[in-house]
CSV table of C-alpha atoms in Angstrom, one decimal:
chain,number,residue,atom,x,y,z
A,487,MET,CA,105.7,107.2,120.4
A,488,PHE,CA,107.3,106.9,117.0
A,489,PHE,CA,104.3,108.2,115.1
A,490,ARG,CA,103.9,111.1,117.6
A,491,SER,CA,107.5,112.1,117.0
A,492,VAL,CA,107.0,112.0,113.2
A,493,ILE,CA,103.8,114.1,113.3
A,494,ILE,CA,105.3,116.7,115.7
A,495,GLY,CA,108.5,116.9,113.5
A,496,VAL,CA,106.6,117.4,110.3
A,497,VAL,CA,104.2,120.0,111.7
A,498,LEU,CA,107.1,122.0,113.2
A,499,SER,CA,109.1,121.8,109.9
A,500,VAL,CA,106.1,123.1,108.0
A,501,LEU,CA,105.4,126.0,110.3
A,502,PHE,CA,109.1,127.0,110.2
A,503,ALA,CA,109.2,126.6,106.4
A,504,VAL,CA,106.1,128.6,105.6
A,505,PRO,CA,108.0,131.9,105.6
A,506,LEU,CA,110.4,130.5,103.0
A,507,PHE,CA,107.6,130.3,100.5
A,508,ALA,CA,105.9,133.6,101.3
A,509,ASP,CA,105.4,136.0,98.4
A,510,ASP,CA,107.0,139.4,98.3
A,511,GLY,CA,104.6,141.8,99.8
A,512,GLY,CA,102.5,138.8,101.1
A,513,GLY,CA,100.4,139.0,104.1
A,514,GLU,CA,98.0,141.6,102.8
A,515,LYS,CA,94.4,140.5,102.6
A,516,PRO,CA,92.8,140.6,99.2
A,517,VAL,CA,91.0,143.8,98.5
A,518,GLU,CA,87.3,143.6,97.7
A,519,GLN,CA,86.4,145.0,94.3
A,520,PRO,CA,83.8,147.7,94.6
A,521,ALA,CA,80.4,147.1,92.9
A,522,GLU,CA,79.1,149.3,90.2
A,523,ALA,CA,77.6,152.7,91.2
A,524,GLY,CA,74.2,152.4,92.5
A,525,ALA,CA,74.5,148.7,93.2
A,526,ALA,CA,74.9,147.1,96.6
A,527,PRO,CA,78.1,145.2,97.0
A,528,GLY,CA,77.8,141.4,97.1
A,529,PRO,CA,78.4,139.4,100.3
A,530,ASP,CA,81.6,137.9,98.8
A,531,SER,CA,83.7,139.4,96.1
A,532,SER,CA,86.1,137.9,93.6
A,533,TYR,CA,89.7,137.7,94.9
A,534,ALA,CA,91.2,137.9,91.4
A,535,ASP,CA,93.1,141.1,91.0
A,536,PRO,CA,93.2,142.8,87.6
A,537,ALA,CA,96.0,141.8,85.3
A,538,PRO,CA,99.1,143.9,85.7
A,539,ASP,CA,99.0,144.8,82.0
A,540,ALA,CA,95.3,145.7,82.0
A,541,VAL,CA,94.6,149.0,80.5
A,542,ALA,CA,92.3,151.3,82.5
A,543,GLY,CA,88.8,150.9,81.3
A,544,ASP,CA,89.5,147.6,79.6
A,545,PRO,CA,86.5,145.3,80.2
A,546,LEU,CA,88.7,142.2,79.8
A,547,GLN,CA,90.4,142.4,83.1
A,548,LYS,CA,91.7,139.1,84.6
A,549,GLY,CA,88.9,137.3,86.4
A,550,LYS,CA,86.3,139.9,85.5
A,551,THR,CA,83.2,139.6,83.3
A,552,GLY,CA,81.9,143.1,83.7
A,553,ILE,CA,78.7,141.6,85.2
A,554,VAL,CA,78.3,142.4,88.9
A,555,ALA,CA,76.1,139.3,89.6
A,556,ILE,CA,78.9,137.1,88.3
A,557,ASP,CA,81.9,139.0,89.6
A,558,THR,CA,80.6,139.0,93.1
A,559,LEU,CA,80.1,135.2,93.2
A,560,THR,CA,82.3,133.3,95.7
A,561,VAL,CA,85.5,132.1,94.2
A,562,ASN,CA,86.7,128.5,94.9
A,563,GLU,CA,83.9,127.1,97.0
A,564,TRP,CA,86.1,124.4,98.5
A,565,ASP,CA,87.9,127.1,100.6
A,566,ILE,CA,85.1,129.6,101.2
A,567,PRO,CA,86.5,132.5,103.1
A,568,THR,CA,85.1,133.0,106.6
A,569,LYS,CA,85.3,135.7,109.2
A,570,ARG,CA,87.1,133.4,111.7
A,571,ASN,CA,90.8,134.3,111.0
A,572,SER,CA,92.5,133.5,114.2
A,573,LEU,CA,95.5,131.2,113.6
A,574,PRO,CA,96.0,130.2,117.3
A,575,LEU,CA,92.3,129.3,117.6
A,576,THR,CA,92.4,127.3,114.3
A,577,MET,CA,95.4,125.3,115.5
A,578,LEU,CA,93.9,124.9,119.0
A,579,PHE,CA,90.7,123.5,117.6
A,580,ALA,CA,92.7,121.3,115.1
A,581,LEU,CA,94.0,119.3,118.0
A,582,PHE,CA,90.7,117.6,117.8
A,583,PRO,CA,90.2,115.8,114.5
A,584,GLY,CA,88.0,118.0,112.3
A,585,GLY,CA,87.9,120.7,115.0
A,586,GLY,CA,89.9,123.2,112.8
A,587,GLN,CA,87.4,122.7,110.0
A,588,TYR,CA,84.5,123.3,112.4
A,589,TYR,CA,86.0,126.5,113.7
A,590,THR,CA,86.5,127.8,110.1
A,591,GLU,CA,82.9,126.9,109.3
A,592,HIS,CA,83.8,124.0,106.9
A,593,TYR,CA,81.4,121.6,108.7
A,594,VAL,CA,81.1,118.9,106.0
A,595,ARG,CA,84.8,118.4,105.8
A,596,GLY,CA,85.1,118.4,109.5
A,597,GLY,CA,82.3,115.9,109.8
A,598,PHE,CA,83.9,113.5,107.4
A,599,ILE,CA,87.3,113.7,109.2
A,600,THR,CA,85.7,113.3,112.7
A,601,GLY,CA,83.5,110.4,111.5
A,602,ILE,CA,86.3,108.4,109.8
A,603,GLU,CA,88.7,109.1,112.7
A,604,LEU,CA,86.2,107.8,115.3
A,605,LEU,CA,85.6,104.7,113.2
A,606,LEU,CA,89.3,104.0,113.0
A,607,LEU,CA,89.7,104.7,116.7
A,608,TYR,CA,86.9,102.2,117.5
A,609,GLU,CA,88.4,99.6,115.1
A,610,VAL,CA,92.0,99.7,116.6
A,611,THR,CA,90.8,99.8,120.2
A,612,ALA,CA,87.5,98.2,121.0
A,613,ASN,CA,87.0,96.0,117.9
A,614,LYS,CA,90.5,94.7,117.8
A,615,SER,CA,90.5,94.0,121.5
A,616,TYR,CA,87.3,92.0,121.1
A,617,GLN,CA,88.7,90.0,118.2
A,618,HIS,CA,91.9,89.3,120.2
A,619,LYS,CA,89.9,88.1,123.2
A,620,ARG,CA,87.7,86.0,120.9
A,621,VAL,CA,90.7,84.2,119.3
A,622,LEU,CA,92.1,83.4,122.8
A,623,GLU,CA,88.7,81.9,123.8
A,624,GLN,CA,88.6,79.8,120.6
A,625,VAL,CA,92.1,78.5,120.9
A,626,GLU,CA,91.8,77.4,124.6
A,627,PRO,CA,89.9,74.1,123.9
A,628,PHE,CA,92.5,73.1,121.3
A,629,ARG,CA,95.4,73.8,123.7
A,630,ASP,CA,93.6,71.6,126.3
A,631,SER,CA,93.2,68.9,123.7
A,632,VAL,CA,96.9,69.0,122.8
A,633,SER,CA,97.8,68.7,126.5
A,634,ILE,CA,95.5,65.7,126.9
A,635,TYR,CA,96.8,63.8,123.9
A,636,THR,CA,100.4,64.6,124.9
A,637,ARG,CA,99.8,62.9,128.2
A,638,MET,CA,98.2,59.9,126.5
A,639,LEU,CA,101.2,59.6,124.3
A,640,LEU,CA,103.5,59.5,127.2
A,641,ASN,CA,101.5,57.0,129.2
A,642,SER,CA,100.4,54.7,126.3
A,643,SER,CA,102.3,51.5,125.5
A,644,SER,CA,100.2,50.3,122.6
A,645,ARG,CA,101.6,51.0,119.1
A,646,ASP,CA,98.2,51.5,117.6
A,647,SER,CA,97.2,53.8,120.4
A,648,LEU,CA,100.4,55.8,119.9
A,649,GLN,CA,99.7,56.3,116.2
A,650,TYR,CA,96.1,57.4,116.9
A,651,TYR,CA,97.1,59.8,119.7
A,652,GLN,CA,99.8,61.2,117.6
A,653,GLU,CA,97.4,61.9,114.7
A,654,LYS,CA,94.9,63.6,117.0
A,655,ARG,CA,97.5,65.6,118.7
A,656,SER,CA,98.9,66.9,115.3
A,657,GLU,CA,95.4,67.8,114.3
A,658,PHE,CA,94.8,70.0,117.4
A,659,VAL,CA,98.4,71.4,117.1
A,660,ALA,CA,97.5,72.6,113.6
A,661,ARG,CA,94.3,74.2,114.9
A,662,VAL,CA,96.3,76.0,117.6
A,663,HIS,CA,98.8,77.3,115.0
A,664,GLU,CA,95.9,78.4,112.8
A,665,LYS,CA,94.5,80.5,115.6
A,666,SER,CA,97.9,81.8,116.5
A,667,ASP,CA,98.4,82.9,112.9
A,668,LYS,CA,95.0,84.7,112.9
A,669,LYS,CA,96.1,86.6,116.1
A,670,MET,CA,99.3,87.7,114.4
A,671,GLU,CA,97.3,88.9,111.3
A,672,GLN,CA,95.0,90.9,113.5
A,673,GLU,CA,97.9,92.6,115.2
A,674,ASP,CA,99.4,93.3,111.8
A,675,LEU,CA,96.2,95.0,110.6
A,676,ARG,CA,95.8,96.9,113.9
A,677,LYS,CA,99.3,98.5,113.4
A,678,ALA,CA,98.4,99.5,109.8
A,679,GLU,CA,95.1,101.0,110.8
A,680,THR,CA,96.7,102.9,113.6
A,681,ALA,CA,99.2,104.4,111.1
A,682,TRP,CA,96.3,105.5,108.9
A,683,MET,CA,94.5,107.0,111.9
A,684,TYR,CA,97.6,109.1,112.7
A,685,GLY,CA,97.9,110.0,109.0
A,686,LEU,CA,94.3,111.2,108.9
A,687,TYR,CA,94.9,113.3,112.0
A,688,LEU,CA,97.9,114.9,110.4
A,689,TYR,CA,95.9,115.7,107.3
A,690,SER,CA,93.2,117.3,109.5
A,691,PHE,CA,95.9,119.5,111.0
A,692,PHE,CA,97.4,120.6,107.7
A,693,ASP,CA,94.0,121.1,106.1
A,694,ALA,CA,92.9,123.4,108.9
A,695,PHE,CA,96.1,125.4,108.6
A,696,GLY,CA,95.5,125.6,104.8
A,697,ILE,CA,92.0,126.9,105.2
A,698,TRP,CA,93.3,129.7,107.5
A,699,TYR,CA,96.1,130.5,105.1
A,700,ASN,CA,93.9,130.7,102.0
A,701,ASN,CA,91.4,132.7,104.0
A,702,ASN,CA,94.0,135.4,104.7
A,703,TYR,CA,96.6,135.2,101.9
A,704,ARG,CA,94.8,133.9,98.8
A,705,SER,CA,96.7,134.8,95.7
A,706,THR,CA,96.2,134.4,91.9
A,707,GLU,CA,99.8,135.2,91.1
A,708,LEU,CA,101.4,132.9,88.5
A,709,LYS,CA,103.9,130.5,90.1
A,710,SER,CA,106.9,128.9,88.5
A,711,MET,CA,106.3,125.4,87.3
A,712,LYS,CA,110.0,124.7,87.3
A,713,THR,CA,110.3,125.9,90.9
A,714,ALA,CA,107.3,123.7,91.9
A,715,LEU,CA,109.0,120.7,90.4
A,716,LEU,CA,112.2,121.3,92.1
A,717,TRP,CA,110.5,121.7,95.5
A,718,SER,CA,108.4,118.6,94.9
A,719,ILE,CA,111.6,116.4,94.9
A,720,ILE,CA,111.0,116.6,98.7
A,721,PRO,CA,107.5,114.9,99.1
A,722,GLY,CA,104.9,117.5,99.9
A,723,PHE,CA,107.1,120.6,99.5
A,724,GLY,CA,105.7,121.2,96.0
A,725,GLN,CA,102.3,121.4,97.5
A,726,MET,CA,103.6,123.7,100.2
A,727,TYR,CA,105.1,126.0,97.5
A,728,ASN,CA,101.7,126.2,95.8
A,729,ARG,CA,100.0,126.9,99.2
A,730,GLU,CA,98.1,123.6,99.0
A,731,PHE,CA,98.5,122.5,102.6
A,732,GLY,CA,95.5,120.2,102.6
A,733,LYS,CA,97.0,118.2,99.7
A,734,MET,CA,100.3,118.1,101.5
A,735,GLY,CA,98.5,116.5,104.5
A,736,LEU,CA,96.9,114.0,102.2
A,737,LEU,CA,100.3,113.0,100.8
A,738,TYR,CA,101.8,112.5,104.2
A,739,MET,CA,98.8,110.5,105.3
A,740,ALA,CA,99.3,108.2,102.3
A,741,PHE,CA,103.1,108.0,102.8
A,742,ILE,CA,102.7,107.2,106.6
A,743,GLY,CA,100.0,104.6,106.0
A,744,SER,CA,101.6,102.9,103.1
A,745,ALA,CA,105.1,102.8,104.7
A,746,THR,CA,103.6,101.2,107.8
A,747,SER,CA,101.7,98.7,105.8
A,748,ILE,CA,104.9,97.7,104.0
A,749,TRP,CA,106.6,97.2,107.3
A,750,THR,CA,103.8,95.1,108.8
A,751,SER,CA,103.3,93.1,105.7
A,752,GLN,CA,107.1,92.3,105.6
A,753,ASN,CA,106.9,91.2,109.2
A,754,MET,CA,104.1,88.8,108.3
A,755,VAL,CA,106.1,87.4,105.4
A,756,GLU,CA,109.0,86.7,107.7
A,757,TYR,CA,106.6,85.1,110.3
A,758,TYR,CA,105.0,82.8,107.7
A,759,LEU,CA,108.4,81.9,106.2
A,760,ASP,CA,109.5,80.7,109.6
A,761,ARG,CA,106.3,78.7,109.9
A,762,LYS,CA,106.9,77.3,106.5
A,763,HIS,CA,110.3,76.0,107.4
A,764,MET,CA,108.9,74.4,110.5
A,765,VAL,CA,106.0,72.7,108.7
A,766,GLU,CA,107.9,71.5,105.7
A,767,GLY,CA,110.2,69.6,108.0
A,768,GLU,CA,107.2,67.4,108.9
A,769,SER,CA,105.4,67.2,105.5
A,770,THR,CA,105.1,69.3,102.4
A,771,THR,CA,101.7,67.8,101.4
A,772,SER,CA,99.7,68.7,104.5
A,773,GLU,CA,96.9,71.2,104.4
A,774,GLU,CA,98.7,73.4,107.0
A,775,TYR,CA,101.8,73.6,104.6
A,776,GLU,CA,99.6,74.7,101.7
A,777,ARG,CA,97.9,77.3,103.9
A,778,VAL,CA,101.2,78.7,105.1
A,779,VAL,CA,102.5,79.0,101.5
A,780,GLU,CA,99.4,80.8,100.5
A,781,ARG,CA,99.7,83.3,103.3
A,782,VAL,CA,103.4,84.0,102.4
A,783,THR,CA,102.3,84.7,98.8
A,784,TYR,CA,99.4,86.9,100.0
A,785,TYR,CA,101.5,89.1,102.2
A,786,ARG,CA,104.3,89.4,99.7
A,787,LYS,CA,101.8,90.6,97.1
A,788,ASN,CA,100.3,93.0,99.7
A,789,ARG,CA,103.7,94.4,100.5
A,790,ASN,CA,104.6,94.9,96.9
A,791,GLN,CA,101.3,96.7,96.2
A,792,TYR,CA,102.1,99.3,98.9
A,793,ILE,CA,105.6,99.7,97.5
A,794,TRP,CA,104.2,100.5,94.1
A,795,ALA,CA,101.6,102.8,95.8
A,796,ILE,CA,104.3,104.9,97.4
A,797,ALA,CA,106.2,105.2,94.1
A,798,LEU,CA,103.0,106.3,92.3
A,799,ILE,CA,102.0,108.7,95.0
A,800,TYR,CA,105.5,110.3,94.8
A,801,LEU,CA,105.2,110.7,91.0
A,802,TYR,CA,101.6,112.0,91.4
A,803,SER,CA,102.8,114.6,94.0
A,804,MET,CA,105.3,116.0,91.5
A,805,GLY,CA,102.8,116.1,88.6
A,806,ASP,CA,100.2,117.7,90.9
A,807,ALA,CA,102.7,120.4,92.0
A,808,ALA,CA,103.6,121.2,88.4
A,809,VAL,CA,99.9,121.4,87.3
A,810,ASP,CA,98.9,123.6,90.3
A,811,ALA,CA,101.7,126.0,89.6
A,812,LEU,CA,100.8,126.1,85.9
A,813,LEU,CA,97.2,126.9,86.7
A,814,SER,CA,97.9,129.1,89.7
A,815,ASP,CA,96.6,132.2,88.0
A,816,PHE,CA,93.6,130.5,86.4
A,817,ASP,CA,90.2,131.9,87.3
A,818,ASN,CA,87.7,131.3,84.6
A,819,PRO,CA,88.5,129.7,81.2
A,820,MET,CA,86.2,132.2,79.5
A,821,HIS,CA,85.5,135.9,80.2
A,822,LEU,CA,82.4,137.4,78.6
A,823,ALA,CA,81.5,141.0,78.9
A,824,VAL,CA,78.6,142.8,77.3
A,825,LEU,CA,79.1,146.6,77.7
A,826,PRO,CA,77.6,149.7,76.0
A,827,ARG,CA,79.8,151.7,73.6
A,828,LEU,CA,79.9,155.4,73.5
A,829,GLU,CA,79.3,155.3,69.7
A,830,GLY,CA,76.1,153.5,70.3
A,831,GLY,CA,75.0,149.9,70.2
A,832,VAL,CA,76.5,147.0,72.3
A,833,GLN,CA,80.0,145.6,72.4
A,834,ALA,CA,80.6,141.9,73.1
A,835,LEU,CA,84.1,140.9,74.1
A,836,MET,CA,85.4,137.4,74.8
A,837,SER,CA,88.8,136.0,75.8
A,838,PHE,CA,90.1,132.5,76.6
A,839,ASP,CA,92.9,131.9,79.1
A,840,PHE,CA,95.0,128.7,79.0
């Protein structure tokens, strides 16, 4: 229920916040550039508009080489424009993991999302249920043995027998604790995997919306790097400012998964610390005590790694937003045009944009 509330809240905040980032005059679809006279227009045309300061007849227009075969190539193959532009249908299909990508004809991306989501669903349901059942089956004989030796201890009057029964009982109690610890670790992993599954679903939803948005409102206008950095103080909002909704979904997936892993790892640290205090009251040289100490160290390290991961992801999101804004009007690093001159001969022009 908690994860559903988080996902619904984030999605609604994004949909309501999108108009805040809309460009002036936005909403108009990019206009196809006509092909040269006598040549058939290509199936896809470049979305890069001529530079505002371009002089009429200047061959070095922004994003143009002067060669029809090059200028009509598809721009940015990751988000190939399609004819399916319905936002309601995109969001409706996106309710199924990868469905929005299938609707917008991005089948490879949709296939990866669906495949990974199904694997995670199988892992947190069928496989984890089987593992839980298997541990209960394995621990049952040890519990029976503990009960048997407990009764023998109560009914025995021989000191030698009492010592033997006590040793055997302690051995089986340790095995029961070991299986109980394994069950707790499986539950910890199940919660973390469930969070990553919800995070992937959230990414699928955002990515589908991003495909629709870029399909209808792609822009090569230069964005402010300073503004992008200011927005990126709120995780993911820098990517929203740059219209990179898929990256925004990836960030939220990483934050949700990492935060949940920190929480579950901390729970395991506290669980094993309690076990450590119980065991060290009996002996600090037993194998069980050494195993418990090792598990405390393992989960502390695991928790700290995810804390560092969240910090690095946050810094990366700020850097990514700044770089995307800086290169928002970047099309091709080199423009080459070979055109005839009226005076005769051939004119070769080249420019570099950085």
